[in-house]
Structure formats: structure tokens, C-alpha cells
Amino acid sequence: MNYRLLLAAVCAIYSMASLRADVDFNKNFCDSTLRIDYIAAGNSKDSHIFLDRMHKMPGWAGRRSNLDRVPYVGNGIVTVTDSLSGDTIYRHSFSTLFREWQTTPEAYSTSKSFQNTFLVPMPKRSARITVEMLDHRHDAVARNTHLYTPGDILIARQDTAGKAPYRYIRQGGDPRRAIDVAILAEGYTEREMDAFYRDAERTVNALLTHEPFKSRADDFNFVAVATPSADSGVSVPRMNDWRKTVFGSNFDTFYSDRYLTTGNVFDIHDAIAHVPYEHIIILANCQVYGGGGIYNAYTLTTTGHDHFEPVVVHEFGHSFGGLADEYFYEGDVMEDSYPFDVEPWEPNITTLVDFSSKWKKMLPENTPVPTPRAEASRYPVGVFEGGGYSFKGIYSPADRCRMRDNEWPSFCPVCVDALNSLIDFYVK
């Protein structure tokens, strides 16, 4: 076989695909949302994903261009394919708490299940929907394909009546164009909703003091949804402190003190079915430091500690921006999160396996690679060893950045550039 000819043919096909016309939203989709609930289950060795239920929701708040593309691979991809033509008409990438859990010691001794919800625009015709979960080598480890038909009587109509009151904190534009972010209350009682709205305003103000969000404020809508809890505060298992809250969040996720998450994903989406949304921030009424951010899933962080503003921006960098953590500690328990012979999908870390796909073009001339951290003042953009929890083998673009340091006031130039490109992907 002539491998040079084969490679040329593959490159030609890829080039033609990259030049193809964008999928026409109005031709392929209704102005409605198909919410799809899945259960991911397994252990450290086995992965499965099962369809739980589909729902019809009014309106579509997501992107209307770049429909068949994804900005990042993430740890999974949802693909919608037209049944008649076979064309891919929508793709969406994501990460999951399940994939994180599979790397923990618990996953080696037991099996668990996790809820996952994805939103896609409502196809006008029958379509095949495939969801894939990927490992850290970007290989599919679980796949589920199922059929959507417009006349399916078992697709539930999402109830939007009698839902929690809401208030727009900032409205930048029409939901059909702007990026819609829903901010939810966790651990706030009915009597504490004024405090929740103030914390939601603090959240938006914190985000909009950071570039590129500051310059791109008109590309976002932020709506605060007052979802009340029976108890004030959130659960802290290590203190034997359990609270009844609307989303059942708790600290000590994976036995990590500061990791605050919830597995009740279906409840989250039920609570905001009456507002346009694409991205989710959950504010927890608690003074304990901590939080979590999962790409295209949610940000969840506490509001009662001194570092609330920088932390919520950092976690939104994960959940919205797909940015990796740039911090690292020698002997960190998570230092094996990335294989060194594979390029990570996140835009702000690299193994140098495919550095040309990252920020190589942003390096000033004569920048040493790797770049010594001792000379960071000379190189605002470099290739500094340490990042993605690993002391060695993973490189980050700056010595200080919001994705590494709560005391640093801004995202580094590479993160700003990546966030700008992502906003463009959604709105242009």
C-alpha cells in the first residue's frame, strides 16, 4: 500500500470537510430542546452508558452555528445524525464526574452509577443519537446509540409550570445568540433568597472583572433561579454534618476534603426547565472553602469564604471554558491524571506531543522550551513544567494564572485567548 497516497487522500478529505458549509439550523431543527438523561455506570475497568429518558423543552438557547463541530473533545461526545441522509447535524462535547471517579481507589473495588444530562436542538426528522465516553487517551470506552423520532409518545414534555422564581442579573442579548448561564441556589432557605440574589450578583461581577468576559459581557445572559432548600448550608460528611438541600450536594467527593459536587443532575435540569440556559453555576450557601467545575456540566462552589470570587471564576474556567488546572504539587494523588505520551484536550496544558495545536504561535521569539520558572518575569507566555496536577511531564503557559492561583488577579494570555475563541465558537 502506498501510505503517502493514503495520507494525502485523508488530508484532502479532512480539508474538504473543514470547508463544508455549516449545518443549517432552521432546515434541521425546531426551536425546541431535546433533553436526554443518561446513566453512566461501571468501575475502574468497565464503562457503560444507558439511556434513561428523553424530554421535550420549549425553546433552544444553544448555538445555531458550528453545529456539527466541537471546540474541545472533552471526555465524551454526543453526536446527532440525520437518519435519512446520514449527515452529522449536531455535536456536543462534555466531561463527567463518572470518568473522574473511575480513576479513584474506590472504583477498583466497587461499581457505581452517575446521572448525566445533555441538551441538543430538537431534530425535525428522525435522528440517531450517539453518546461516547472517552478515556485519557481519547479512545472510546463506552458508547450508546438510540433513535429519536418526532412522534414518539414516550418522550416526556418537560413541566415548566410552578417553577422557582428567577431574576436576570445581566441580560446581554437574545437567548438565540447570547450564551445563557443559569445560576442556582443550593442550601439557601426561602428566607435566604435575598442573600442568594446578592451572591449571584457577586458571581456575575466577579466574572465580568476578568478578561475576556469583561470585554465580551454583551455575549452573555446571567439568570439567577431561586431554588429553595429545606436546610441552610450544605453537607460536610467528614464533620458528620448532613443537610437537606435541593440538589443534595456534599463535600468530600472522592474523599477529597475540598471537592464539592452533586450527583443529582436530573434535579438540576428539572429546576431550570423554565428558563433559557446552556451553562450552569450552582452557589452553595456555606462558609467551608471548596467547589468543583466539570466541563459542560456545572460549576458548584460555596459563597461564604474570603476566596469565593476567585474560586467561582476558576471553576467557571473549567465548566464553561474547558480549562485545565495549572497547579501542581510533587507527589499529588492526581499526578497520573494525564498520560505523558498523549496531548491533553484542554487548551492550556501540553505534554509537547502536539504542541503546535496549543499556544506555540503565541510564544515570543527565542522563548526556551521548556521555559525556566525562575525566568518567568521575562516570559509572560512560555512553556513552564508543572501543571495538570503533575510536577513533571505536563507544561503550562504561565507561572501565574487564575487557573493556578487564587491570589493572581487574571487569566494568563493563553487562557484569555482560548476563552475568546470559545465565545466566538458559540456566538459567531
Short mmCIF file of N, CA and C in Angstrom, two decimals, residues 217-300:
data_model
loop_
_atom_site.label_atom_id
_atom_site.label_comp_id
_atom_site.label_asym_id
_atom_site.label_seq_id
_atom_site.Cartn_x
_atom_site.Cartn_y
_atom_site.Cartn_z
N ALA A 217 -19.03 41.00 27.70
CA ALA A 217 -20.20 40.92 28.59
C ALA A 217 -21.51 40.85 27.81
N ASP A 218 -21.57 41.53 26.67
CA ASP A 218 -22.82 41.53 25.90
C ASP A 218 -23.09 40.21 25.20
N ASP A 219 -22.15 39.28 25.28
CA ASP A 219 -22.36 37.95 24.71
C ASP A 219 -22.95 36.98 25.72
N PHE A 220 -23.29 37.46 26.93
CA PHE A 220 -23.77 36.58 27.98
C PHE A 220 -25.08 37.08 28.58
N ASN A 221 -25.93 36.14 28.95
CA ASN A 221 -27.08 36.37 29.82
C ASN A 221 -26.86 35.57 31.10
N PHE A 222 -27.07 36.20 32.25
CA PHE A 222 -26.96 35.53 33.53
C PHE A 222 -28.30 35.62 34.24
N VAL A 223 -28.94 34.47 34.51
CA VAL A 223 -30.23 34.45 35.18
C VAL A 223 -30.10 33.66 36.48
N ALA A 224 -30.55 34.27 37.59
CA ALA A 224 -30.49 33.64 38.90
C ALA A 224 -31.84 32.98 39.20
N VAL A 225 -31.82 31.70 39.52
CA VAL A 225 -33.04 30.93 39.78
C VAL A 225 -33.07 30.57 41.26
N ALA A 226 -34.11 31.04 41.95
CA ALA A 226 -34.19 30.91 43.41
C ALA A 226 -34.75 29.55 43.81
N THR A 227 -33.91 28.55 43.83
CA THR A 227 -34.30 27.17 44.16
C THR A 227 -34.10 26.96 45.66
N PRO A 228 -35.19 26.89 46.46
CA PRO A 228 -35.05 26.84 47.92
C PRO A 228 -34.73 25.45 48.45
N SER A 229 -34.03 25.41 49.58
CA SER A 229 -33.72 24.17 50.28
C SER A 229 -34.43 24.14 51.63
N ALA A 230 -34.64 22.95 52.16
CA ALA A 230 -35.24 22.82 53.49
C ALA A 230 -34.28 23.30 54.57
N ASP A 231 -32.99 22.99 54.40
CA ASP A 231 -31.98 23.38 55.38
C ASP A 231 -31.05 24.44 54.79
N SER A 232 -30.50 25.22 55.66
CA SER A 232 -29.46 26.17 55.26
C SER A 232 -28.11 25.49 55.32
N GLY A 233 -27.24 25.78 54.33
CA GLY A 233 -25.92 25.16 54.28
C GLY A 233 -25.92 23.90 53.44
N VAL A 234 -24.75 23.25 53.35
CA VAL A 234 -24.62 22.01 52.58
C VAL A 234 -23.94 20.95 53.44
N SER A 235 -23.99 19.73 52.99
CA SER A 235 -23.47 18.60 53.76
C SER A 235 -21.95 18.54 53.73
N VAL A 236 -21.37 18.29 54.92
CA VAL A 236 -19.93 18.10 55.06
C VAL A 236 -19.73 16.76 55.78
N PRO A 237 -19.64 15.65 55.04
CA PRO A 237 -19.61 14.32 55.64
C PRO A 237 -18.51 14.12 56.67
N ARG A 238 -17.33 14.67 56.44
CA ARG A 238 -16.22 14.43 57.38
C ARG A 238 -16.52 15.02 58.76
N MET A 239 -17.46 15.96 58.82
CA MET A 239 -17.89 16.55 60.09
C MET A 239 -19.20 15.93 60.58
N ASN A 240 -19.65 14.87 59.88
CA ASN A 240 -20.93 14.23 60.18
C ASN A 240 -22.07 15.24 60.14
N ASP A 241 -21.97 16.16 59.21
CA ASP A 241 -22.95 17.24 59.08
C ASP A 241 -23.70 17.04 57.76
N TRP A 242 -24.92 16.58 57.86
CA TRP A 242 -25.74 16.31 56.68
C TRP A 242 -26.94 17.26 56.65
N ARG A 243 -27.16 17.89 55.50
CA ARG A 243 -28.26 18.85 55.35
C ARG A 243 -29.20 18.40 54.24
N LYS A 244 -30.47 18.81 54.37
CA LYS A 244 -31.46 18.55 53.33
C LYS A 244 -31.48 19.74 52.39
N THR A 245 -30.89 19.56 51.22
CA THR A 245 -30.80 20.65 50.26
C THR A 245 -31.41 20.24 48.93
N VAL A 246 -31.74 21.23 48.12
CA VAL A 246 -32.50 20.97 46.90
C VAL A 246 -31.74 20.07 45.93
N PHE A 247 -30.40 20.15 45.91
CA PHE A 247 -29.63 19.34 44.97
C PHE A 247 -28.75 18.30 45.67
N GLY A 248 -28.84 18.22 46.99
CA GLY A 248 -28.14 17.16 47.72
C GLY A 248 -26.64 17.16 47.55
N SER A 249 -26.02 18.33 47.45
CA SER A 249 -24.57 18.38 47.26
C SER A 249 -23.84 18.05 48.55
N ASN A 250 -22.59 17.66 48.42
CA ASN A 250 -21.78 17.40 49.60
C ASN A 250 -20.30 17.56 49.30
N PHE A 251 -19.56 17.94 50.35
CA PHE A 251 -18.10 17.95 50.29
C PHE A 251 -17.59 16.51 50.34
N ASP A 252 -16.26 16.39 50.33
CA ASP A 252 -15.59 15.09 50.45
C ASP A 252 -15.86 14.17 49.27
N THR A 253 -16.19 14.74 48.12
CA THR A 253 -16.32 13.94 46.91
C THR A 253 -15.03 13.18 46.66
N PHE A 254 -15.14 11.90 46.44
CA PHE A 254 -13.99 11.01 46.25
C PHE A 254 -13.03 11.08 47.45
N TYR A 255 -13.58 11.43 48.64
CA TYR A 255 -12.82 11.54 49.88
C TYR A 255 -11.78 12.66 49.82
N SER A 256 -12.04 13.64 48.96
CA SER A 256 -11.19 14.84 48.90
C SER A 256 -11.91 15.98 49.61
N ASP A 257 -11.30 16.52 50.66
CA ASP A 257 -11.97 17.46 51.56
C ASP A 257 -12.66 18.61 50.85
N ARG A 258 -11.99 19.21 49.90
CA ARG A 258 -12.49 20.46 49.30
C ARG A 258 -13.38 20.25 48.08
N TYR A 259 -13.51 19.02 47.66
CA TYR A 259 -14.25 18.75 46.42
C TYR A 259 -15.75 18.68 46.74
N LEU A 260 -16.49 19.66 46.24
CA LEU A 260 -17.94 19.77 46.46
C LEU A 260 -18.66 19.50 45.15
N THR A 261 -19.50 18.47 45.13
CA THR A 261 -20.24 18.12 43.91
C THR A 261 -21.64 17.62 44.29
N THR A 262 -22.45 17.38 43.29
CA THR A 262 -23.72 16.69 43.47
C THR A 262 -23.90 15.69 42.35
N GLY A 263 -24.51 14.55 42.68
CA GLY A 263 -24.82 13.56 41.66
C GLY A 263 -26.23 13.66 41.15
N ASN A 264 -27.01 14.61 41.70
CA ASN A 264 -28.43 14.70 41.34
C ASN A 264 -28.63 15.62 40.13
N VAL A 265 -28.06 15.21 39.03
CA VAL A 265 -28.05 16.04 37.83
C VAL A 265 -29.45 16.22 37.25
N PHE A 266 -30.27 15.18 37.30
CA PHE A 266 -31.62 15.31 36.76
C PHE A 266 -32.40 16.40 37.50
N ASP A 267 -32.23 16.48 38.83
CA ASP A 267 -32.92 17.51 39.61
C ASP A 267 -32.49 18.91 39.20
N ILE A 268 -31.22 19.06 38.88
CA ILE A 268 -30.72 20.38 38.45
C ILE A 268 -31.46 20.83 37.19
N HIS A 269 -31.54 19.95 36.22
CA HIS A 269 -32.16 20.32 34.95
C HIS A 269 -33.68 20.46 35.10
N ASP A 270 -34.29 19.69 35.98
CA ASP A 270 -35.71 19.88 36.25
C ASP A 270 -35.98 21.29 36.78
N ALA A 271 -35.08 21.78 37.61
CA ALA A 271 -35.31 23.05 38.30
C ALA A 271 -35.22 24.26 37.39
N ILE A 272 -34.57 24.13 36.24
CA ILE A 272 -34.37 25.31 35.38
C ILE A 272 -34.97 25.13 33.99
N ALA A 273 -35.91 24.20 33.88
CA ALA A 273 -36.53 23.94 32.57
C ALA A 273 -37.31 25.14 32.05
N HIS A 274 -37.66 26.08 32.92
CA HIS A 274 -38.50 27.22 32.53
C HIS A 274 -37.69 28.44 32.14
N VAL A 275 -36.34 28.35 32.14
CA VAL A 275 -35.51 29.48 31.72
C VAL A 275 -34.57 29.02 30.62
N PRO A 276 -34.17 29.92 29.71
CA PRO A 276 -33.16 29.55 28.73
C PRO A 276 -31.81 29.34 29.42
N TYR A 277 -31.12 28.24 29.12
CA TYR A 277 -29.81 28.01 29.72
C TYR A 277 -28.98 27.08 28.86
N GLU A 278 -27.67 27.29 28.93
CA GLU A 278 -26.69 26.40 28.31
C GLU A 278 -25.67 25.93 29.35
N HIS A 279 -25.31 26.85 30.24
CA HIS A 279 -24.29 26.57 31.24
C HIS A 279 -24.86 26.84 32.63
N ILE A 280 -24.29 26.17 33.64
CA ILE A 280 -24.89 26.16 34.97
C ILE A 280 -23.84 26.49 36.02
N ILE A 281 -24.19 27.43 36.91
CA ILE A 281 -23.41 27.72 38.11
C ILE A 281 -24.33 27.48 39.31
N ILE A 282 -23.88 26.69 40.27
CA ILE A 282 -24.64 26.42 41.48
C ILE A 282 -23.88 27.05 42.65
N LEU A 283 -24.56 27.93 43.39
CA LEU A 283 -23.96 28.60 44.53
C LEU A 283 -24.42 27.92 45.81
N ALA A 284 -23.47 27.47 46.61
CA ALA A 284 -23.75 26.76 47.85
C ALA A 284 -23.58 27.70 49.03
N ASN A 285 -24.60 27.78 49.85
CA ASN A 285 -24.64 28.68 50.99
C ASN A 285 -23.86 28.07 52.16
N CYS A 286 -22.54 28.25 52.14
CA CYS A 286 -21.69 27.56 53.11
C CYS A 286 -20.38 28.34 53.24
N GLN A 287 -19.80 28.31 54.45
CA GLN A 287 -18.55 29.01 54.69
C GLN A 287 -17.32 28.15 54.46
N VAL A 288 -17.51 26.85 54.27
CA VAL A 288 -16.39 25.96 54.05
C VAL A 288 -15.82 26.21 52.66
N TYR A 289 -14.51 26.30 52.56
CA TYR A 289 -13.84 26.55 51.28
C TYR A 289 -13.93 25.31 50.40
N GLY A 290 -14.32 25.51 49.13
CA GLY A 290 -14.31 24.39 48.20
C GLY A 290 -15.26 24.57 47.05
N GLY A 291 -15.23 23.61 46.15
CA GLY A 291 -16.10 23.64 44.98
C GLY A 291 -15.66 22.63 43.95
N GLY A 292 -16.18 22.78 42.75
CA GLY A 292 -15.83 21.90 41.65
C GLY A 292 -16.40 22.45 40.35
N GLY A 293 -15.74 22.14 39.25
CA GLY A 293 -16.22 22.55 37.94
C GLY A 293 -15.97 21.45 36.93
N ILE A 294 -17.01 21.04 36.21
CA ILE A 294 -16.93 19.94 35.25
C ILE A 294 -17.35 20.48 33.89
N TYR A 295 -16.52 20.27 32.88
CA TYR A 295 -16.72 20.85 31.55
C TYR A 295 -18.10 20.52 30.99
N ASN A 296 -18.82 21.58 30.65
CA ASN A 296 -20.17 21.48 30.08
C ASN A 296 -21.13 20.70 30.97
N ALA A 297 -20.89 20.71 32.28
CA ALA A 297 -21.82 20.11 33.24
C ALA A 297 -22.28 21.18 34.22
N TYR A 298 -21.42 21.55 35.17
CA TYR A 298 -21.79 22.62 36.10
C TYR A 298 -20.57 23.10 36.86
N THR A 299 -20.67 24.33 37.37
CA THR A 299 -19.80 24.85 38.43
C THR A 299 -20.59 24.80 39.72
N LEU A 300 -19.94 24.35 40.80
CA LEU A 300 -20.57 24.33 42.12
C LEU A 300 -19.53 24.83 43.11
#
